[in-house]
Tab-separated table of C-alpha atoms and ligand atoms in Angstrom:
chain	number	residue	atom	x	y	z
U	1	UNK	CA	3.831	23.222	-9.500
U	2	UNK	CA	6.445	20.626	-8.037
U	3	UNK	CA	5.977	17.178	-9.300
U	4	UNK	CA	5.885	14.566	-6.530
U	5	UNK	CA	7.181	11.137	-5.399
U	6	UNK	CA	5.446	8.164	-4.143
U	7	UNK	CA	6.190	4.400	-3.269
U	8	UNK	CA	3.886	1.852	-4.546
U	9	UNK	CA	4.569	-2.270	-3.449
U	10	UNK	CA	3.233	-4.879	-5.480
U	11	UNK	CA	2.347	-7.136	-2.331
U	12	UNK	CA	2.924	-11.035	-2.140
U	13	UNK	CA	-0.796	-12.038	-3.191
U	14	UNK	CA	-0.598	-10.037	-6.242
U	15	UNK	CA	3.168	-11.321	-6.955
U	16	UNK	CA	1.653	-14.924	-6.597
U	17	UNK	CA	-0.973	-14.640	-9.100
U	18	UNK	CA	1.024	-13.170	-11.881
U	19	UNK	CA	-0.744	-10.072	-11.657
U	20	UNK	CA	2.784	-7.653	-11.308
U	21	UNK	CA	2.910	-6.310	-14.916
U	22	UNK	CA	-1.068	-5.807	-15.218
U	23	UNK	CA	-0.669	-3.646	-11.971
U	24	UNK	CA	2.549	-1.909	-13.190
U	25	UNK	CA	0.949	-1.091	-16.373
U	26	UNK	CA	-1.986	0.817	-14.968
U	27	UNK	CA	0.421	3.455	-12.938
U	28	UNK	CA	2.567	3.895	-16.494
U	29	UNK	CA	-0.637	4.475	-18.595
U	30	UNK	CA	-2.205	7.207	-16.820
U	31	UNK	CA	1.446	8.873	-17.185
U	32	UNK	CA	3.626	8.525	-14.149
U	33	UNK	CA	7.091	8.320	-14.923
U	34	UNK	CA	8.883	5.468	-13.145
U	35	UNK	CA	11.773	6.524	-11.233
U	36	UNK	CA	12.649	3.168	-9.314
U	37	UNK	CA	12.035	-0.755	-10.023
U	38	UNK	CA	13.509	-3.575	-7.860
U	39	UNK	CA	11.965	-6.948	-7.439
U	40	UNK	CA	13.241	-8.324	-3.573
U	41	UNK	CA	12.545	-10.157	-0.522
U	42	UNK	CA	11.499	-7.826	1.908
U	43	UNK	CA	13.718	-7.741	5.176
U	44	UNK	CA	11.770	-7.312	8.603
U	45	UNK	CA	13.467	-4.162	9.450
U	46	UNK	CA	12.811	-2.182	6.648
U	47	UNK	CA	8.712	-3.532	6.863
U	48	UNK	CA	8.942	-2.202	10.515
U	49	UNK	CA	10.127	1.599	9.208
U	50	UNK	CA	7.699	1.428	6.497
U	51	UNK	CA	4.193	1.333	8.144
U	52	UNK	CA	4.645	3.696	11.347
U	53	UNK	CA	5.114	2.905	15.140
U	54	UNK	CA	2.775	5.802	15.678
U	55	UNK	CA	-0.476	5.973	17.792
U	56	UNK	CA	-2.236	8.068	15.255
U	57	UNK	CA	-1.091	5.300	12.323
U	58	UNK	CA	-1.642	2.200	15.152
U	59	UNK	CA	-5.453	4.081	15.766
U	60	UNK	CA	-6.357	4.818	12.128
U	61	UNK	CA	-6.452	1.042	11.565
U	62	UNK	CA	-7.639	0.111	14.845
U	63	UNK	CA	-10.814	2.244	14.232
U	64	UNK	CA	-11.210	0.804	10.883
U	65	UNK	CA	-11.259	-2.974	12.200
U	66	UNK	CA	-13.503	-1.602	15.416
U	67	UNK	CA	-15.980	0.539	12.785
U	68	UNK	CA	-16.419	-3.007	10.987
U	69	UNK	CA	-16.510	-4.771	13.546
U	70	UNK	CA	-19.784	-2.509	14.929
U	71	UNK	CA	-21.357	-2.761	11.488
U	72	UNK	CA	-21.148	-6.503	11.476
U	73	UNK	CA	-21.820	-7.130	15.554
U	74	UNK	CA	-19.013	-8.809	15.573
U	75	UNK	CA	-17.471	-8.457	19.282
U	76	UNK	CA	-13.507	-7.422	18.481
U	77	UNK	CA	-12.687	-8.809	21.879
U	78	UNK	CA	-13.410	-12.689	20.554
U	79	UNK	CA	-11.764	-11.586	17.206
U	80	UNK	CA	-8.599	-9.236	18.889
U	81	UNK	CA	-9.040	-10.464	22.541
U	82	UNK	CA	-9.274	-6.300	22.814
U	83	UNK	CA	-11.332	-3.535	22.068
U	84	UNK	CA	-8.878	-1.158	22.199
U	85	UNK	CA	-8.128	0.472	18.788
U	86	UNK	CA	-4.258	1.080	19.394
U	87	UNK	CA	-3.499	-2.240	20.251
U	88	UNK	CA	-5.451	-3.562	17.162
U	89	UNK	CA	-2.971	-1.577	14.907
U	90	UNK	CA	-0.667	-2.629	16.694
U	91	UNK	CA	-1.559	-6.832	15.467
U	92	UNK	CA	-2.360	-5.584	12.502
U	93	UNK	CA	1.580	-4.345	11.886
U	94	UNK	CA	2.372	-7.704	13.190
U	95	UNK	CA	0.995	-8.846	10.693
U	96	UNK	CA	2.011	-6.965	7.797
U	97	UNK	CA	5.809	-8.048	8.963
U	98	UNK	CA	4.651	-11.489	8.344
U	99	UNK	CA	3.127	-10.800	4.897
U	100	UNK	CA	5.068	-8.837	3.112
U	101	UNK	CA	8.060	-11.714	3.588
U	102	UNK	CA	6.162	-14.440	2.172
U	103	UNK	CA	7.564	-14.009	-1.857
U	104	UNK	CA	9.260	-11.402	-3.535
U	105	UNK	CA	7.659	-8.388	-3.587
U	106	UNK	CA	7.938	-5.393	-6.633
U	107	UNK	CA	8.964	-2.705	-5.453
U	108	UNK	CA	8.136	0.849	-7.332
U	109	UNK	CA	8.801	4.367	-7.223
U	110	UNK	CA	6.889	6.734	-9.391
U	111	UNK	CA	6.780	10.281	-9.747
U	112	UNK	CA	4.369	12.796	-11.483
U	113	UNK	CA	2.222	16.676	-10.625
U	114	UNK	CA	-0.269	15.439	-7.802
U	115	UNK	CA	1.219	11.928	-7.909
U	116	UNK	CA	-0.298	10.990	-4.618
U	117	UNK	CA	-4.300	11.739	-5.568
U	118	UNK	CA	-3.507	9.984	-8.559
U	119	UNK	CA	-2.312	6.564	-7.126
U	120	UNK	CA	-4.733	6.350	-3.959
U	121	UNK	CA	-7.615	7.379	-7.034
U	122	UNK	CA	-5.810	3.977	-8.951
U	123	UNK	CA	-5.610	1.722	-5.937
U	124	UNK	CA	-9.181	2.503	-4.460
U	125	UNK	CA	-10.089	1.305	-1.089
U	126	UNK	CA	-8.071	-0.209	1.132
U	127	UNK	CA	-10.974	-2.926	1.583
U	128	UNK	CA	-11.721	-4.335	-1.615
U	129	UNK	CA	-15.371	-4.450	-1.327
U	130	UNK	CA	-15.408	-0.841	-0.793
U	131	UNK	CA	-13.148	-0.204	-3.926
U	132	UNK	CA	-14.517	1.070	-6.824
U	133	UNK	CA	-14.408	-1.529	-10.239
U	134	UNK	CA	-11.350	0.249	-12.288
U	135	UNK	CA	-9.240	1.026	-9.514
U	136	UNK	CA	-6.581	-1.728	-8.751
U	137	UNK	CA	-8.081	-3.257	-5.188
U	138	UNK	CA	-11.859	-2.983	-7.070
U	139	UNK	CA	-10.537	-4.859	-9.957
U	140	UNK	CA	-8.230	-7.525	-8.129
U	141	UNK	CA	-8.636	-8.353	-4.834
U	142	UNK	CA	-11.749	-9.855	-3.421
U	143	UNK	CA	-10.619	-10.419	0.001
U	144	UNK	CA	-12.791	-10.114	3.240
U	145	UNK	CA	-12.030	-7.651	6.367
U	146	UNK	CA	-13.695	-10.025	8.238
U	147	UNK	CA	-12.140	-13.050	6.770
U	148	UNK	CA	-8.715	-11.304	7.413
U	149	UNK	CA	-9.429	-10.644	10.738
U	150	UNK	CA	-10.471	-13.846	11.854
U	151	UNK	CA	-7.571	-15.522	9.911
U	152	UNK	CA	-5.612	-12.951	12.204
U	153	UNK	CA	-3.346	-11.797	8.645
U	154	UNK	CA	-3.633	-8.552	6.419
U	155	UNK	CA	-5.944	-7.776	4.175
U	156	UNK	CA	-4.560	-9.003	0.749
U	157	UNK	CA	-5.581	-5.870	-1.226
U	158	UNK	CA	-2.460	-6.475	-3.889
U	159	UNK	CA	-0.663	-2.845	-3.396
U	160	UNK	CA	1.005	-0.547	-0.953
U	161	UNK	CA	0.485	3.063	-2.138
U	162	UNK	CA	1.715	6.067	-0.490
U	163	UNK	CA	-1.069	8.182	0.794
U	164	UNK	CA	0.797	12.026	1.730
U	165	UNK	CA	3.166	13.871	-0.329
U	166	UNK	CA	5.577	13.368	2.775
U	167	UNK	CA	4.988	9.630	3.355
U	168	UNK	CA	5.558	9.332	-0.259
U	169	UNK	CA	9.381	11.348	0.355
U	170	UNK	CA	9.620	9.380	2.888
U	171	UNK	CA	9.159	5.651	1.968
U	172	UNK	CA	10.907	6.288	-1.820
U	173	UNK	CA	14.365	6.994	0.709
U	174	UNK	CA	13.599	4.082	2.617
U	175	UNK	CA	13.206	1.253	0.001
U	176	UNK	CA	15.895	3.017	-2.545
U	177	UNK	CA	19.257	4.712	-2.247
U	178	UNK	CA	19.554	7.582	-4.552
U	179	UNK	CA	21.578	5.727	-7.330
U	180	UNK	CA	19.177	3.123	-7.858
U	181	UNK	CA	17.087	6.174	-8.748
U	182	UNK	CA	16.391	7.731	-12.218
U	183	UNK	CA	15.510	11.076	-13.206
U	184	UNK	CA	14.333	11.692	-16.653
U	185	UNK	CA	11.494	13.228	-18.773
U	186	UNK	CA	9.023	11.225	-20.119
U	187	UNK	CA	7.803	11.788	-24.284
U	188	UNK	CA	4.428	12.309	-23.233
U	189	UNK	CA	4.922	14.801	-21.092
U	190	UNK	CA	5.875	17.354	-24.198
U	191	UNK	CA	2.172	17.166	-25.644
U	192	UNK	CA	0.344	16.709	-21.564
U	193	UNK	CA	2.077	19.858	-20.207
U	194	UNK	CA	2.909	22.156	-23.283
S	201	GDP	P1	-3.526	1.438	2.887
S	201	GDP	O1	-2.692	2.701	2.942
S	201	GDP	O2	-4.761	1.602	2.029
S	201	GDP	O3	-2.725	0.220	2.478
S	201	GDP	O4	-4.086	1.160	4.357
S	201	GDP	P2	-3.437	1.259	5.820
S	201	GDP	O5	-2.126	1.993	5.818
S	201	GDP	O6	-4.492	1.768	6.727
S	201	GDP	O7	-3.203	-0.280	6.210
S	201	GDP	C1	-2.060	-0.974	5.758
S	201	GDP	C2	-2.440	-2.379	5.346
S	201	GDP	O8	-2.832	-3.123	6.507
S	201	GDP	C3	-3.657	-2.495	4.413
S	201	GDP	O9	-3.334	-2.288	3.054
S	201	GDP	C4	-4.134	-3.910	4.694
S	201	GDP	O10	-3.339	-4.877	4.005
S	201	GDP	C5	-3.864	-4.036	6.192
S	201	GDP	N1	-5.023	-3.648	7.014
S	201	GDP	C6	-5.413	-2.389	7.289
S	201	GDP	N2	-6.468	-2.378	8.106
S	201	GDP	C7	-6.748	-3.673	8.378
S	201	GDP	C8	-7.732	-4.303	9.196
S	201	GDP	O11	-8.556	-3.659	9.839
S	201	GDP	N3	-7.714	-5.665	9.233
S	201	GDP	C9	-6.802	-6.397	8.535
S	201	GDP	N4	-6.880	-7.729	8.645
S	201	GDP	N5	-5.879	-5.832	7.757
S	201	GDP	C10	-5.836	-4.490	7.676
């Protein structure tokens, strides 16, 4: 079994409430080996490669807002000023350009057999009231889709987390150039995988 490599971004709001080592910690207890660290503004292009200019990425979180939107009656076309999911995703990336630039943000690479269950299982939902207490979004963030939405920003759910073994390839080369990354075996690993 090939181990595999993921990205995970301590976001602004956790960064601003001190909460970057707590998070850290949690991907380094249940064994991941950290391959990359860098603490950085964010620069607008590289935000723009990271979440994709794709339909199917633009429509995932255009259904999401739309789905909550039904649940709540809420009518997306007072929040959005459209009801069409594509061009939802499309503000919400927007968005995201906006947030990730407001402090530093942490920047991690991490690397481990079935890496990428293991840190969506960690980060939980990507609306905190739908995360699970334990995971990372359950346990710190208490923001509101709704309140996000009509405060046209981004959910402030304190992490990015790569969710598919290529995603994860793929964002690890886009924040880091090879030399700022590390390969090595971690102690642990000797007693886990005998
Ligand atoms: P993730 O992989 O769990 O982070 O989720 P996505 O890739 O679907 O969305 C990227 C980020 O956009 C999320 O972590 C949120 O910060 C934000 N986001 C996603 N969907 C919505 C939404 O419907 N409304 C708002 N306001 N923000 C959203």
């Amino acid at each position: 079994m090939k181990k595999q490599k993921a990205l995970i971004i301590i976001k602004p709001d956790a960064v601003q409430r001190g909460l970057s080592g707590t998070i850290t910690k949690r991907f380094e207890q249940v064994g991941l080996t950290i391959i990359g660290l860098k603490f950085q503004k964010a620069d607008s292009k590289t935000v723009i490669a990271h979440y994709p200019s794709t339909d199917v990425w633009f429509e995932k979180v255009g259904k999401r807002t739309l789905n909550n939107c039904a649940a709540k009656g809420v009518d997306p076309k007072i929040v959005f000023k459209t009801d069409d999911a594509v061009a939802i995703g499309k503000q919400v990336k927007s968005w995201l350009i906006t947030y990730f630039q407001e402090s530093p943000v942490l920047i991690m690479a991490v690397e481990g057999y079935e890496c990428i269950e293991i840190i969506r299982k960690i980060s939980g939902n990507t609306i905190p009231v739908l995360a699970a207490p334990g995971t990372i979004r359950g346990d710190f963030s208490h923001d509101s889709i709704d309140l996000a939405n009509e405060a046209m920003r981004p959910l402030r759910n304190t992490i990015h987390a790569s969710d598919t073994i290529e995603d994860g390839e793929k964002e690890v080369a886009l924040w880091f150039t090879p030399d700022e990354l590390f390969s090595y075996v971690r102690a642990d690993e000797k007693i886990m995988f005998p």
